[in-house]
PDB file of N, H, CA, C and O in Angstrom:
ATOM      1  N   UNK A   1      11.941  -2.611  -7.133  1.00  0.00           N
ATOM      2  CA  UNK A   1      11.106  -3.779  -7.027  1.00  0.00           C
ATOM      3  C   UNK A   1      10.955  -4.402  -8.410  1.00  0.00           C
ATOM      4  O   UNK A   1      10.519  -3.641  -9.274  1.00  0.00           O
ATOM      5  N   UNK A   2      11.236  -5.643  -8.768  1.00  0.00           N
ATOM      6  H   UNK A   2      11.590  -6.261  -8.066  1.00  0.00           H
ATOM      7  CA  UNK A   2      11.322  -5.995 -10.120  1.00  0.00           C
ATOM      8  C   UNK A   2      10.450  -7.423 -10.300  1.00  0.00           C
ATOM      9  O   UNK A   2      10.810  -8.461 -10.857  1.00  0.00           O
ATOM     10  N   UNK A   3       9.113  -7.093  -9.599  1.00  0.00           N
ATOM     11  H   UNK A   3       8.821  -6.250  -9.147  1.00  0.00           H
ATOM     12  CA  UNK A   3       8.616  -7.517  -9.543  1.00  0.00           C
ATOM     13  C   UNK A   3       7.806  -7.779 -11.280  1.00  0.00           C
ATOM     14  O   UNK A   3       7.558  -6.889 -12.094  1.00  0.00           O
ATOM     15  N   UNK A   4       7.553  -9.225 -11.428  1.00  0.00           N
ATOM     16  H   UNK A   4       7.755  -9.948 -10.767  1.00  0.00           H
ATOM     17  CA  UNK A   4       6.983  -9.730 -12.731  1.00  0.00           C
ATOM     18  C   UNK A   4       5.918  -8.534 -13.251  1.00  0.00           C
ATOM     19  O   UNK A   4       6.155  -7.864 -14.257  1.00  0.00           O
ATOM     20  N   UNK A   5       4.862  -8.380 -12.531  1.00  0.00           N
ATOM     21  H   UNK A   5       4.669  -8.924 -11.714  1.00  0.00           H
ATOM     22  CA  UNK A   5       3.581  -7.598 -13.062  1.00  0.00           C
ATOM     23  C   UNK A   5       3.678  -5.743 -12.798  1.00  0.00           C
ATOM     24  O   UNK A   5       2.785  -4.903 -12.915  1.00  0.00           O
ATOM     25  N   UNK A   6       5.183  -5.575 -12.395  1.00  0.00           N
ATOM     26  H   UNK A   6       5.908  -6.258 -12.299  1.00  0.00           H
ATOM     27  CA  UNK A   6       5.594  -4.273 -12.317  1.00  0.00           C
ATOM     28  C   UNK A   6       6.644  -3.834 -13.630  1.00  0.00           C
ATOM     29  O   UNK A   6       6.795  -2.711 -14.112  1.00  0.00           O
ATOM     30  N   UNK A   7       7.188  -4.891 -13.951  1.00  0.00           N
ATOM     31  H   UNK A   7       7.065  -5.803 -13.559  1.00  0.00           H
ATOM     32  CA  UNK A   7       8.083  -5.014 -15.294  1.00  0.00           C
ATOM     33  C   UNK A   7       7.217  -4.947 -16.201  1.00  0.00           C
ATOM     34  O   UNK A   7       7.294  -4.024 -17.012  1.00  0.00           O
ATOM     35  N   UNK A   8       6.322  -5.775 -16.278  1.00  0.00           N
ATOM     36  H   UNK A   8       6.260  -6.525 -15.619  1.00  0.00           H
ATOM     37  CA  UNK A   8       5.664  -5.854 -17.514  1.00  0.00           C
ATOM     38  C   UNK A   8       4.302  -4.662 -17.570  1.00  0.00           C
ATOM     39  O   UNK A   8       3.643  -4.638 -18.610  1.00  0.00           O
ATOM     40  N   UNK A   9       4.012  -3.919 -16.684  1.00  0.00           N
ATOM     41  H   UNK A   9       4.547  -3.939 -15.840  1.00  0.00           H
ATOM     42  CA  UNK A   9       3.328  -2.755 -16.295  1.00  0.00           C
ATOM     43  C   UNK A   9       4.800  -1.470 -17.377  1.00  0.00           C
ATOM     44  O   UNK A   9       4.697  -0.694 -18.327  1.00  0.00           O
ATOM     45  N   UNK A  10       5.599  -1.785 -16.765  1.00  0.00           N
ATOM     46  H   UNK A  10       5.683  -2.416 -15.993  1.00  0.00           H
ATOM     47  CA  UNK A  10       6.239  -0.567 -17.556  1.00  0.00           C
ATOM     48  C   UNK A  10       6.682  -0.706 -18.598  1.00  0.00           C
ATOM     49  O   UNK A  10       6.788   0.217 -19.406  1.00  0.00           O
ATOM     50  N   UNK A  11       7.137  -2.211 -18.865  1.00  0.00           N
ATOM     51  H   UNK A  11       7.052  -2.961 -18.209  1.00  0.00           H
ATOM     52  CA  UNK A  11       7.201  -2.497 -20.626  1.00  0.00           C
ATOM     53  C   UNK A  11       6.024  -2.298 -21.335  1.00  0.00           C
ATOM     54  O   UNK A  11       6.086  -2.488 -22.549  1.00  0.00           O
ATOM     55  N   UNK A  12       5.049  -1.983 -20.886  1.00  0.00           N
ATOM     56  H   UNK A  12       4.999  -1.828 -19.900  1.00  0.00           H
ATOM     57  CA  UNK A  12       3.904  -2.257 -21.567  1.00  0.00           C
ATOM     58  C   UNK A  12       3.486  -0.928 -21.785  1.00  0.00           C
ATOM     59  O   UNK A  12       3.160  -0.649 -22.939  1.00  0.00           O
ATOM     60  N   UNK A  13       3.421   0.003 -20.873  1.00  0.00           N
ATOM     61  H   UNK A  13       3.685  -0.224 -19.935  1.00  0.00           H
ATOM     62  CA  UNK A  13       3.488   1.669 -21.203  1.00  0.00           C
ATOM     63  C   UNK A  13       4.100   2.409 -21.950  1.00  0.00           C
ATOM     64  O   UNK A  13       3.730   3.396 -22.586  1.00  0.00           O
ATOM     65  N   UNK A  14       5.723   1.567 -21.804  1.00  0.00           N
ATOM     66  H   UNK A  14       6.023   0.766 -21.288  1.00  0.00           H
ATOM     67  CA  UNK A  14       6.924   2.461 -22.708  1.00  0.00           C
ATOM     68  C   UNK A  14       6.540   2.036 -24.189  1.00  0.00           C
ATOM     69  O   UNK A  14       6.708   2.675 -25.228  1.00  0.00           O
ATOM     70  N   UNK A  15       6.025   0.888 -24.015  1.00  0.00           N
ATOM     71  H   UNK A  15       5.889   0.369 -23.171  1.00  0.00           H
ATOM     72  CA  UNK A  15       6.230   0.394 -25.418  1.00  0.00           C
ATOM     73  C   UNK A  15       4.879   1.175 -26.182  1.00  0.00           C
ATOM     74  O   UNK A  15       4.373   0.707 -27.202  1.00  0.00           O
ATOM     75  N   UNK A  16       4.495   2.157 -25.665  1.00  0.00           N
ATOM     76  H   UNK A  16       4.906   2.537 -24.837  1.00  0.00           H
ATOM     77  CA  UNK A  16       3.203   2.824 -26.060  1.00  0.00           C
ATOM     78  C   UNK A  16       3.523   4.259 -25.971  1.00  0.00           C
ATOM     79  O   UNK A  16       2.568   5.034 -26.030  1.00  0.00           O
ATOM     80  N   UNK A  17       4.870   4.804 -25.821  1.00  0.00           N
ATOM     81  H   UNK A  17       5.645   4.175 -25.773  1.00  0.00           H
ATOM     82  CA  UNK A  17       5.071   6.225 -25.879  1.00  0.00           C
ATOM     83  C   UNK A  17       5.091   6.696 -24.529  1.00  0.00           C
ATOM     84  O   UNK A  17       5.347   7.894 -24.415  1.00  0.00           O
ATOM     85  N   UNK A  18       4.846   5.927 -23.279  1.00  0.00           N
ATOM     86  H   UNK A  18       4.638   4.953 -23.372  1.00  0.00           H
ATOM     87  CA  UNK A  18       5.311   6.456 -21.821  1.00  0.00           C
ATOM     88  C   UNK A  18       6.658   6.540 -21.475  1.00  0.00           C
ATOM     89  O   UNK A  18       7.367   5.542 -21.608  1.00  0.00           O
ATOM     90  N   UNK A  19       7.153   7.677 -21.014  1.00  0.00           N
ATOM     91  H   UNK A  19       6.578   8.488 -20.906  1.00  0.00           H
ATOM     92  CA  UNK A  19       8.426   7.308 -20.096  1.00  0.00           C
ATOM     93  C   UNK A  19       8.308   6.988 -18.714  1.00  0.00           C
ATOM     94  O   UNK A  19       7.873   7.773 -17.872  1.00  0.00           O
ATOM     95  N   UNK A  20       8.742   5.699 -18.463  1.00  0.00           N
ATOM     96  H   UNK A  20       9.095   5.061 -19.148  1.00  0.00           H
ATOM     97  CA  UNK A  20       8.924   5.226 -16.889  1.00  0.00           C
ATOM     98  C   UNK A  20      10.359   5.035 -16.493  1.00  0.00           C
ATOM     99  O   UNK A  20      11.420   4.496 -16.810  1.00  0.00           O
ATOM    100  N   UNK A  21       9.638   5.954 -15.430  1.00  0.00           N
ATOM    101  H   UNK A  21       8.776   6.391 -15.172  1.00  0.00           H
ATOM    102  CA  UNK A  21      11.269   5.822 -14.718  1.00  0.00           C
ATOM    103  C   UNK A  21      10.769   5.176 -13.199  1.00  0.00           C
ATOM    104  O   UNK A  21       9.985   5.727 -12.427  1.00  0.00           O
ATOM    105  N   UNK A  22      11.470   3.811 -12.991  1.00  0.00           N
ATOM    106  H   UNK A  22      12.107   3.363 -13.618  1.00  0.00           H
ATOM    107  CA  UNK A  22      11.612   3.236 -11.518  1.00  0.00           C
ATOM    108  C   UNK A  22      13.093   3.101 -10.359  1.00  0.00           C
ATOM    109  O   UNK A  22      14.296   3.066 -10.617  1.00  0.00           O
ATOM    110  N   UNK A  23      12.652   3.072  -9.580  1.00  0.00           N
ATOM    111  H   UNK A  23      11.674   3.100  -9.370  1.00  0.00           H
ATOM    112  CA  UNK A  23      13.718   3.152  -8.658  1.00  0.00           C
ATOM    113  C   UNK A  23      13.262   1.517  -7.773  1.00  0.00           C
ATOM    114  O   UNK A  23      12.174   0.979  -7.567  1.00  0.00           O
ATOM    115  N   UNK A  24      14.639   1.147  -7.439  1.00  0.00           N
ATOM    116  H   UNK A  24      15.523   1.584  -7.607  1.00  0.00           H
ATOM    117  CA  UNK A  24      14.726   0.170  -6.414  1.00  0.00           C
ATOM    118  C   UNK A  24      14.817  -0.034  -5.252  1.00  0.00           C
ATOM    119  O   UNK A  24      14.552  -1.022  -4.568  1.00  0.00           O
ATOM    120  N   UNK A  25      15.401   1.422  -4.908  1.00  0.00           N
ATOM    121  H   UNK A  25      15.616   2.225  -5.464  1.00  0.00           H
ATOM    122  CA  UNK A  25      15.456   1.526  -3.749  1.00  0.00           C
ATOM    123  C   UNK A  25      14.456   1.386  -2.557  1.00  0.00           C
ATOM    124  O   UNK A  25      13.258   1.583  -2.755  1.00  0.00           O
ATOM    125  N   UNK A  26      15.082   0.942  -0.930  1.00  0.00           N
ATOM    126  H   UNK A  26      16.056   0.783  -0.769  1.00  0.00           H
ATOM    127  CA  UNK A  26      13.777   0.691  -0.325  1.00  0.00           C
ATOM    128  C   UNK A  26      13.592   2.084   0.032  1.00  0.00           C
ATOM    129  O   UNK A  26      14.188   3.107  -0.303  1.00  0.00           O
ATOM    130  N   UNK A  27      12.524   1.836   0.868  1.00  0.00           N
ATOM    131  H   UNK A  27      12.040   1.004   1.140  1.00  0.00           H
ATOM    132  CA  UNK A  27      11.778   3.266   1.481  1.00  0.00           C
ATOM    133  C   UNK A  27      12.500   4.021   2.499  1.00  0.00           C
ATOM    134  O   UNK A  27      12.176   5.199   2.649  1.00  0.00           O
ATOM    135  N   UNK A  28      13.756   3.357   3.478  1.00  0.00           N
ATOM    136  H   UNK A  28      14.019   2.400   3.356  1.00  0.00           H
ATOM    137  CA  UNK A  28      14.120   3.631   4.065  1.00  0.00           C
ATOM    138  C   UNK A  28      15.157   4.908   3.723  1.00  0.00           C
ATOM    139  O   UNK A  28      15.358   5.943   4.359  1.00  0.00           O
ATOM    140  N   UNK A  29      15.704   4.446   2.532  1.00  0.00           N
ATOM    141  H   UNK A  29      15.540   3.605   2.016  1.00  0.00           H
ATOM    142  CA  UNK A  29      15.944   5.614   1.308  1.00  0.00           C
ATOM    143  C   UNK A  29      15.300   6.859   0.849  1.00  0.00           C
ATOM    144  O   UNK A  29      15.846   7.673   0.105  1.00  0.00           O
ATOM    145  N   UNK A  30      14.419   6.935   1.207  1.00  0.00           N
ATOM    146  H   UNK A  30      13.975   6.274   1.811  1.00  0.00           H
ATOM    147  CA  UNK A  30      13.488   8.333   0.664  1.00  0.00           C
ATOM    148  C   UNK A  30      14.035   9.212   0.285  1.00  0.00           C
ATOM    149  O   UNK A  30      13.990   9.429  -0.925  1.00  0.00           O
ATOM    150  N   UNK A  31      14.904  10.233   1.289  1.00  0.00           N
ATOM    151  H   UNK A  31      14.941  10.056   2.273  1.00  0.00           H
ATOM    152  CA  UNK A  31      15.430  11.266   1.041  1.00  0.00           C
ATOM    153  C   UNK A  31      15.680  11.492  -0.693  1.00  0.00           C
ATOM    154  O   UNK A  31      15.297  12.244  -1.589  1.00  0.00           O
ATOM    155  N   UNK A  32      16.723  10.132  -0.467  1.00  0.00           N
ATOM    156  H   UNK A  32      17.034   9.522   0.261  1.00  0.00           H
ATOM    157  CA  UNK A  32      17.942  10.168  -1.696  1.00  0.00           C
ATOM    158  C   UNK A  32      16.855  10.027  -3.003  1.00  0.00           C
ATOM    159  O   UNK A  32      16.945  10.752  -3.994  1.00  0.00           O
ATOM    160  N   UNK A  33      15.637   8.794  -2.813  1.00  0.00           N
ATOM    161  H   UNK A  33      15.564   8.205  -2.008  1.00  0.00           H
ATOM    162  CA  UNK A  33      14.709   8.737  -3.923  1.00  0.00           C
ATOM    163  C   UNK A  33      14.114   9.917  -4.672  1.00  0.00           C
ATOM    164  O   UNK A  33      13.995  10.102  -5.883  1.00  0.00           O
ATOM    165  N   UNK A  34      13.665  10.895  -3.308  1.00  0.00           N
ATOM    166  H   UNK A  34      13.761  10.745  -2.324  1.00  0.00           H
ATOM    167  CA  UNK A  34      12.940  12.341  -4.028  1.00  0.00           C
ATOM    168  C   UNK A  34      14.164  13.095  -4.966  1.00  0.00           C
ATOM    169  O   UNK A  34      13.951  13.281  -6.164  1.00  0.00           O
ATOM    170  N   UNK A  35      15.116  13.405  -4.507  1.00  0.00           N
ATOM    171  H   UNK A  35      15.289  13.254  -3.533  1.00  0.00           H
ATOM    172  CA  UNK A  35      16.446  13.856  -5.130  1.00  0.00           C
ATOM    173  C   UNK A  35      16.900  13.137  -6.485  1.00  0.00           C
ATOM    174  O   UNK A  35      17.292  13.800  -7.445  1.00  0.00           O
ATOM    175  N   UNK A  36      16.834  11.916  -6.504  1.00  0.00           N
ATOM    176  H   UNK A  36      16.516  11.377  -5.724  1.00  0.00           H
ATOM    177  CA  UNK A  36      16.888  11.498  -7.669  1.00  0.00           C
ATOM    178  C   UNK A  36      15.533  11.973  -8.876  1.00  0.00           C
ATOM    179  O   UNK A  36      15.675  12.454 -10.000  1.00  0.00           O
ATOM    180  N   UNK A  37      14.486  11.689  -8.276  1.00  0.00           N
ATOM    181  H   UNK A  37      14.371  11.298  -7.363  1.00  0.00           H
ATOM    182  CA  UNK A  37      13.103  11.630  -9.369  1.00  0.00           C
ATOM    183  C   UNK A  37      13.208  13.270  -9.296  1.00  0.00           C
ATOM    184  O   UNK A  37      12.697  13.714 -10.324  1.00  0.00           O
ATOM    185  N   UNK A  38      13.681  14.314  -8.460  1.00  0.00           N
ATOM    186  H   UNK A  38      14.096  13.952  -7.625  1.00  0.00           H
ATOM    187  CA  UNK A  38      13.357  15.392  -8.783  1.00  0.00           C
ATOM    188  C   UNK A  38      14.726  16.090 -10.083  1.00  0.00           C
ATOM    189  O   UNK A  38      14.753  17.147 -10.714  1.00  0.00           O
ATOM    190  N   UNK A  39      15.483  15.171 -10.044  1.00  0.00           N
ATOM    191  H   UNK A  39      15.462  14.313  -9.532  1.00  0.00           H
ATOM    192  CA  UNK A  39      16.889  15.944 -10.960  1.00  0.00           C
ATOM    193  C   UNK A  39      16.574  15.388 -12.147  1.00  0.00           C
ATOM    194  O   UNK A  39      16.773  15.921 -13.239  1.00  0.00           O
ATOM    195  N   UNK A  40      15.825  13.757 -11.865  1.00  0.00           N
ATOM    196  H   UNK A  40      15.664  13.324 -10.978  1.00  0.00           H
ATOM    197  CA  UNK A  40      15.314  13.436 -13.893  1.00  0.00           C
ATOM    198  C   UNK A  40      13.992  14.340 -14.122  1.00  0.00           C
ATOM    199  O   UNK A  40      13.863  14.453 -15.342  1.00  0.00           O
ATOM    200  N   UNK A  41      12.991  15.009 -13.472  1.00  0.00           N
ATOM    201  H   UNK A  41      13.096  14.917 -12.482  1.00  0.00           H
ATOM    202  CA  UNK A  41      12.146  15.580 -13.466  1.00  0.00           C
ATOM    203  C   UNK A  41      12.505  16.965 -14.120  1.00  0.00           C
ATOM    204  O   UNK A  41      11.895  17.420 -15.088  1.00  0.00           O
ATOM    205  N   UNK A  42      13.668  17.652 -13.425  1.00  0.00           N
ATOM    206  H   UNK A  42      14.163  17.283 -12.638  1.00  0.00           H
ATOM    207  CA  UNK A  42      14.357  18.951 -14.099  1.00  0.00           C
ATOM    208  C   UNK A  42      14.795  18.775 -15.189  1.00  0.00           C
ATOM    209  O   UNK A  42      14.421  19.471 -16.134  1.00  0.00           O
ATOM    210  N   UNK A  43      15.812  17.673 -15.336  1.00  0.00           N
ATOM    211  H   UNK A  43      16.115  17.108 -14.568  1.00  0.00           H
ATOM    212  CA  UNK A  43      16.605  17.710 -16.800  1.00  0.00           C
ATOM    213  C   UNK A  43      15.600  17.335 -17.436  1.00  0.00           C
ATOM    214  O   UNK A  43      15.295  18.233 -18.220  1.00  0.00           O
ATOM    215  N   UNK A  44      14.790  16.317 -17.529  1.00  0.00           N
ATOM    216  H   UNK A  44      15.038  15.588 -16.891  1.00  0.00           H
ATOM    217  CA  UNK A  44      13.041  16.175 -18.360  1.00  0.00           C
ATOM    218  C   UNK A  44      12.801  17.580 -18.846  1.00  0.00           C
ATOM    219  O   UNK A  44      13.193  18.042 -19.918  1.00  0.00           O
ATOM    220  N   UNK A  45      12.250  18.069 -18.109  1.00  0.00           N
ATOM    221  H   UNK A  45      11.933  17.694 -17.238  1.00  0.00           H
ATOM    222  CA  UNK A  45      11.359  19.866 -18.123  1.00  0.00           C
ATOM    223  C   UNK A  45      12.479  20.852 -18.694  1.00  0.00           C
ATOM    224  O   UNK A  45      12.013  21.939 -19.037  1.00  0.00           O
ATOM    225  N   UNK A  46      14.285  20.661 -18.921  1.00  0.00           N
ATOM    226  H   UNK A  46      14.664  19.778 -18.642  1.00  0.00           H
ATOM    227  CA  UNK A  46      14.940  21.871 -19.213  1.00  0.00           C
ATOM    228  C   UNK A  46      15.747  21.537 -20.657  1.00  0.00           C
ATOM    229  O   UNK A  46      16.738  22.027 -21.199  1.00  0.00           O
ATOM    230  N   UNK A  47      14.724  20.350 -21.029  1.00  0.00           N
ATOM    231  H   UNK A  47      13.920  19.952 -20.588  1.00  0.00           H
ATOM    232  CA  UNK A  47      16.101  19.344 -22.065  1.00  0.00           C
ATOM    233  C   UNK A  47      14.554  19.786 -23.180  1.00  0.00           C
ATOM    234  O   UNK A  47      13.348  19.891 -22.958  1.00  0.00           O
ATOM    235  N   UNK A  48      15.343  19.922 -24.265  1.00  0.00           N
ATOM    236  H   UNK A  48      16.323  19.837 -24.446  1.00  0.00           H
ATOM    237  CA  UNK A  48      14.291  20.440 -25.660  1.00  0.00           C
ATOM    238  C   UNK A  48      14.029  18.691 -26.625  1.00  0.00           C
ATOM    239  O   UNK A  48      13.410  18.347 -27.632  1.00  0.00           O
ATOM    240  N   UNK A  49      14.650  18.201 -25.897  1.00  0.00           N
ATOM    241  H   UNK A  49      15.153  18.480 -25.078  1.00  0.00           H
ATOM    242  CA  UNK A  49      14.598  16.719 -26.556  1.00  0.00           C
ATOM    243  C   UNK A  49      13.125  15.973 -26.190  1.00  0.00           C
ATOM    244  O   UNK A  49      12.402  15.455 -27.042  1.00  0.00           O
ATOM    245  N   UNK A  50      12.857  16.021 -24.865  1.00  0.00           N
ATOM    246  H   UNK A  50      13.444  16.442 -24.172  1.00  0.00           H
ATOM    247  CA  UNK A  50      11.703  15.590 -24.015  1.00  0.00           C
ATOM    248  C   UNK A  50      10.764  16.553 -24.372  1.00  0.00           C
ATOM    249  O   UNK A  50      11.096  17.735 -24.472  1.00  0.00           O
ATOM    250  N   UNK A  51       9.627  16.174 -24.574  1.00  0.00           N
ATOM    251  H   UNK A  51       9.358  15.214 -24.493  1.00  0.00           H
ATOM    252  CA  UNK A  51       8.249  17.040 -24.058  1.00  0.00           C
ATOM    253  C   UNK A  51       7.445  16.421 -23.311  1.00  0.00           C
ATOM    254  O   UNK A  51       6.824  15.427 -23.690  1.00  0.00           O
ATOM    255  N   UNK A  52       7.349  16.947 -22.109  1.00  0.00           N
ATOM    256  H   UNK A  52       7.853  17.753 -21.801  1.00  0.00           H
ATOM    257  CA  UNK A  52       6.078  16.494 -21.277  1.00  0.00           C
ATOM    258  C   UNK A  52       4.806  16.952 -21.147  1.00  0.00           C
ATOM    259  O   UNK A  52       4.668  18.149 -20.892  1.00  0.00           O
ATOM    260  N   UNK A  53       3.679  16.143 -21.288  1.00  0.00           N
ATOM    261  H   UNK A  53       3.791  15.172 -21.495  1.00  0.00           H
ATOM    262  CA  UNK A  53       2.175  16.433 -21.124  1.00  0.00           C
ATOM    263  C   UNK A  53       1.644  16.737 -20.094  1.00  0.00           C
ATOM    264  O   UNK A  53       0.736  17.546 -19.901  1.00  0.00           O
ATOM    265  N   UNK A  54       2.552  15.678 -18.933  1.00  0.00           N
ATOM    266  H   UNK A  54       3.289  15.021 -19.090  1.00  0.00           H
ATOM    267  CA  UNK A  54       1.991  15.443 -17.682  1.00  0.00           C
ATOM    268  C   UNK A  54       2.808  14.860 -17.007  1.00  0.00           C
ATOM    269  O   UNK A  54       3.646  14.229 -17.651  1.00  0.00           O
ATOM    270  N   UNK A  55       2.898  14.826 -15.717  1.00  0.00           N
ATOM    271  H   UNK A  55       2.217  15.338 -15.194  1.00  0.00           H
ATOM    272  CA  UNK A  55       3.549  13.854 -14.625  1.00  0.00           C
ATOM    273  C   UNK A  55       2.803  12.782 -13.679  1.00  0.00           C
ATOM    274  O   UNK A  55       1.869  13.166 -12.975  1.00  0.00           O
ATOM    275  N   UNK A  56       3.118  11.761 -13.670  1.00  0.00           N
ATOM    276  H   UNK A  56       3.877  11.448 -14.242  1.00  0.00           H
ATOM    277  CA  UNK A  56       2.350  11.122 -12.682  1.00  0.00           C
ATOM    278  C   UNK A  56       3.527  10.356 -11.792  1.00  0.00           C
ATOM    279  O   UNK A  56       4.563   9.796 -12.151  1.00  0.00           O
ATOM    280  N   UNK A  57       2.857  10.594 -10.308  1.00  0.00           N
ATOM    281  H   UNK A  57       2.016  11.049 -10.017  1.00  0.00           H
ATOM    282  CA  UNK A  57       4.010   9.955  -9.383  1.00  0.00           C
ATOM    283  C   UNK A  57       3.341   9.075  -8.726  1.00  0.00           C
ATOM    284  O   UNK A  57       2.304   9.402  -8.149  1.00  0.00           O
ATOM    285  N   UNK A  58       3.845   7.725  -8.694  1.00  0.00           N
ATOM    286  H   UNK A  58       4.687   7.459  -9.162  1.00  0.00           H
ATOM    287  CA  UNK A  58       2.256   6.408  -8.170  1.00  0.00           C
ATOM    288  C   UNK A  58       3.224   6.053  -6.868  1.00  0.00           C
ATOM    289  O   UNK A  58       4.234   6.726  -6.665  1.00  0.00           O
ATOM    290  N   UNK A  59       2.889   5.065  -6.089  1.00  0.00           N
ATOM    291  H   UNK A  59       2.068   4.519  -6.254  1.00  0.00           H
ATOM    292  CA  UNK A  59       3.431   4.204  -5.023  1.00  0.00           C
ATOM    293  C   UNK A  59       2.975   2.889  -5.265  1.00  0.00           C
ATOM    294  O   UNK A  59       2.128   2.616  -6.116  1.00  0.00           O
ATOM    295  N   UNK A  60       3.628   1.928  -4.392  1.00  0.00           N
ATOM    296  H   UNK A  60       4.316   2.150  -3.701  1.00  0.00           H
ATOM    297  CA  UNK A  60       3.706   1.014  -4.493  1.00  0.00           C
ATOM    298  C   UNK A  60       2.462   0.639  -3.481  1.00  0.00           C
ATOM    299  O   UNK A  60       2.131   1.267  -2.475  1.00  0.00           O
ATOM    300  N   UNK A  61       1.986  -0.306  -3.906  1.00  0.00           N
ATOM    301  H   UNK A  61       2.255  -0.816  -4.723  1.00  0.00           H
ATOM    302  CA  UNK A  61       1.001  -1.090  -2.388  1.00  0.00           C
ATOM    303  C   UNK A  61       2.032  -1.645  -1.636  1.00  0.00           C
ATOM    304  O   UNK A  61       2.948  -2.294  -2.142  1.00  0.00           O
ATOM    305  N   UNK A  62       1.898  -1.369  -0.217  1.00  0.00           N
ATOM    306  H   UNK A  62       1.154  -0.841   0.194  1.00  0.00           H
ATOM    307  CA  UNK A  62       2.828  -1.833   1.116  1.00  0.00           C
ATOM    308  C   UNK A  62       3.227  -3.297   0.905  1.00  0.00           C
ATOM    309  O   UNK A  62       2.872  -4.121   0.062  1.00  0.00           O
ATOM    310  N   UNK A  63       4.091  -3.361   1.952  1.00  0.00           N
ATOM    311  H   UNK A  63       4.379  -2.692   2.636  1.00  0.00           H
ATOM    312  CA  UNK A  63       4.572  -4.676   2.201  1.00  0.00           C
ATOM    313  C   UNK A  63       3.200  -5.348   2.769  1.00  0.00           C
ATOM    314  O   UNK A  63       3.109  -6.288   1.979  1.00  0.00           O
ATOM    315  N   UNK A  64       2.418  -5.430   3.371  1.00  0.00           N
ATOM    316  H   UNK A  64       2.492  -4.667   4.012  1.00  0.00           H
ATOM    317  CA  UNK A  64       1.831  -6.055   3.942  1.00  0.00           C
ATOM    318  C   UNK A  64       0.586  -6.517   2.702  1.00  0.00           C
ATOM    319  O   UNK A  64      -0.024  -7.581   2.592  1.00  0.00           O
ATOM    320  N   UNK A  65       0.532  -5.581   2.080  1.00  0.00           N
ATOM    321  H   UNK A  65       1.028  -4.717   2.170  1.00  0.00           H
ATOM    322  CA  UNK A  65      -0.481  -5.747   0.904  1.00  0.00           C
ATOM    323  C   UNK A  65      -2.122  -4.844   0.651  1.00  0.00           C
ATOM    324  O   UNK A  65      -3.152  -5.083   0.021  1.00  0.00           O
ATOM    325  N   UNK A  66      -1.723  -3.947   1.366  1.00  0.00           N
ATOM    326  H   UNK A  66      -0.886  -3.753   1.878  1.00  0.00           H
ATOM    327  CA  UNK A  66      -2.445  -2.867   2.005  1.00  0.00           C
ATOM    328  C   UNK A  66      -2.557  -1.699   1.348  1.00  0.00           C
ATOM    329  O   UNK A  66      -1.369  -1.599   1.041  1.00  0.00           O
ATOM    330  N   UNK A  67      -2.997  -0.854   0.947  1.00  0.00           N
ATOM    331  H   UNK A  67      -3.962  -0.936   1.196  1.00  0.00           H
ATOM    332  CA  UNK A  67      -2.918   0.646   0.128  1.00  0.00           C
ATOM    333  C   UNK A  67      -2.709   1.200   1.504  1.00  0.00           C
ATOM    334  O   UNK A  67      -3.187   0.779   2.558  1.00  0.00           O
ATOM    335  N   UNK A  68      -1.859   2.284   1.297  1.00  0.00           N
ATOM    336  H   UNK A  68      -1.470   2.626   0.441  1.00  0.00           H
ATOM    337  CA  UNK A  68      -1.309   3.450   1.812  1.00  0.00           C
ATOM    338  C   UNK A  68      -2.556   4.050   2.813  1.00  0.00           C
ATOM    339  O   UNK A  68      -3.535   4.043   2.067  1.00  0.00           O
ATOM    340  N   UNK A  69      -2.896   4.453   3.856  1.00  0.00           N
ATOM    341  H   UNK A  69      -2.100   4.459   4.462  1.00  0.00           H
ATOM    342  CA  UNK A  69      -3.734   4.821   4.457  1.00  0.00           C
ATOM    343  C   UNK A  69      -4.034   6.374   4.074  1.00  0.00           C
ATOM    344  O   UNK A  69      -5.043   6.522   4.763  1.00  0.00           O
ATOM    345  N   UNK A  70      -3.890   7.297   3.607  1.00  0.00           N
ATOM    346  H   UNK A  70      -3.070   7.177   3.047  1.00  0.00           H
ATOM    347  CA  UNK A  70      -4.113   8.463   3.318  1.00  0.00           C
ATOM    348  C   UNK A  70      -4.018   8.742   2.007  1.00  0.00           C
ATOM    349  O   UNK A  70      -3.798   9.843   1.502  1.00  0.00           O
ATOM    350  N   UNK A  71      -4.309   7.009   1.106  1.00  0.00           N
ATOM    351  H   UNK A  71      -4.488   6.115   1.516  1.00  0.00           H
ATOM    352  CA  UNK A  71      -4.923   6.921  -0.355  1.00  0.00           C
ATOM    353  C   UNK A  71      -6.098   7.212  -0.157  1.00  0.00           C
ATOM    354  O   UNK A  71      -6.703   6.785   0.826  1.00  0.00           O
ATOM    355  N   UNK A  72      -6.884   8.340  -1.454  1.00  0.00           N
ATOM    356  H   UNK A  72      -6.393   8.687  -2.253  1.00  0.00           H
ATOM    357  CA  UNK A  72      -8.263   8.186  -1.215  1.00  0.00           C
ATOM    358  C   UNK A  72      -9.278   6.926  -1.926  1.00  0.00           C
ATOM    359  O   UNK A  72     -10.478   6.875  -1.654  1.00  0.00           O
TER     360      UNK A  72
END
């Protein structure tokens, strides 16, 4: 999604010492999405180059414009 206020959400983090990593893919994709974020997640955690503090995994607000129903 390359959406204006999602670009500039992650230019604006990286440019502060975050690593963001996004995907484009739609949802219908899932499978393949978790598989991807989980193999940069490993090489992240097994690579001496990276150090991680923390992980955070967000979603998107729906198509309709709605938060996720089993957001608290």
């Amino acid at each position: 999604m390359n959406l204006p206020h999602l670009m500039s959400l992650a230019s604006h983090l990286a440019s502060h010492g975050f690593f963001c990593l996004r995907f484009t893919c739609k949802g219908l994709n899932i499978v393949h999405r978790i598989k991807a974020y989980k193999s940069v997640l490993n090489y992240l955690k097994t690579s001496g180059e990276y150090k991680l503090a923390g992980v955070f995994l967000g979603e998107l607000v729906g198509e309709s414009g709605t938060e996720n129903a089993s957001s608290p």
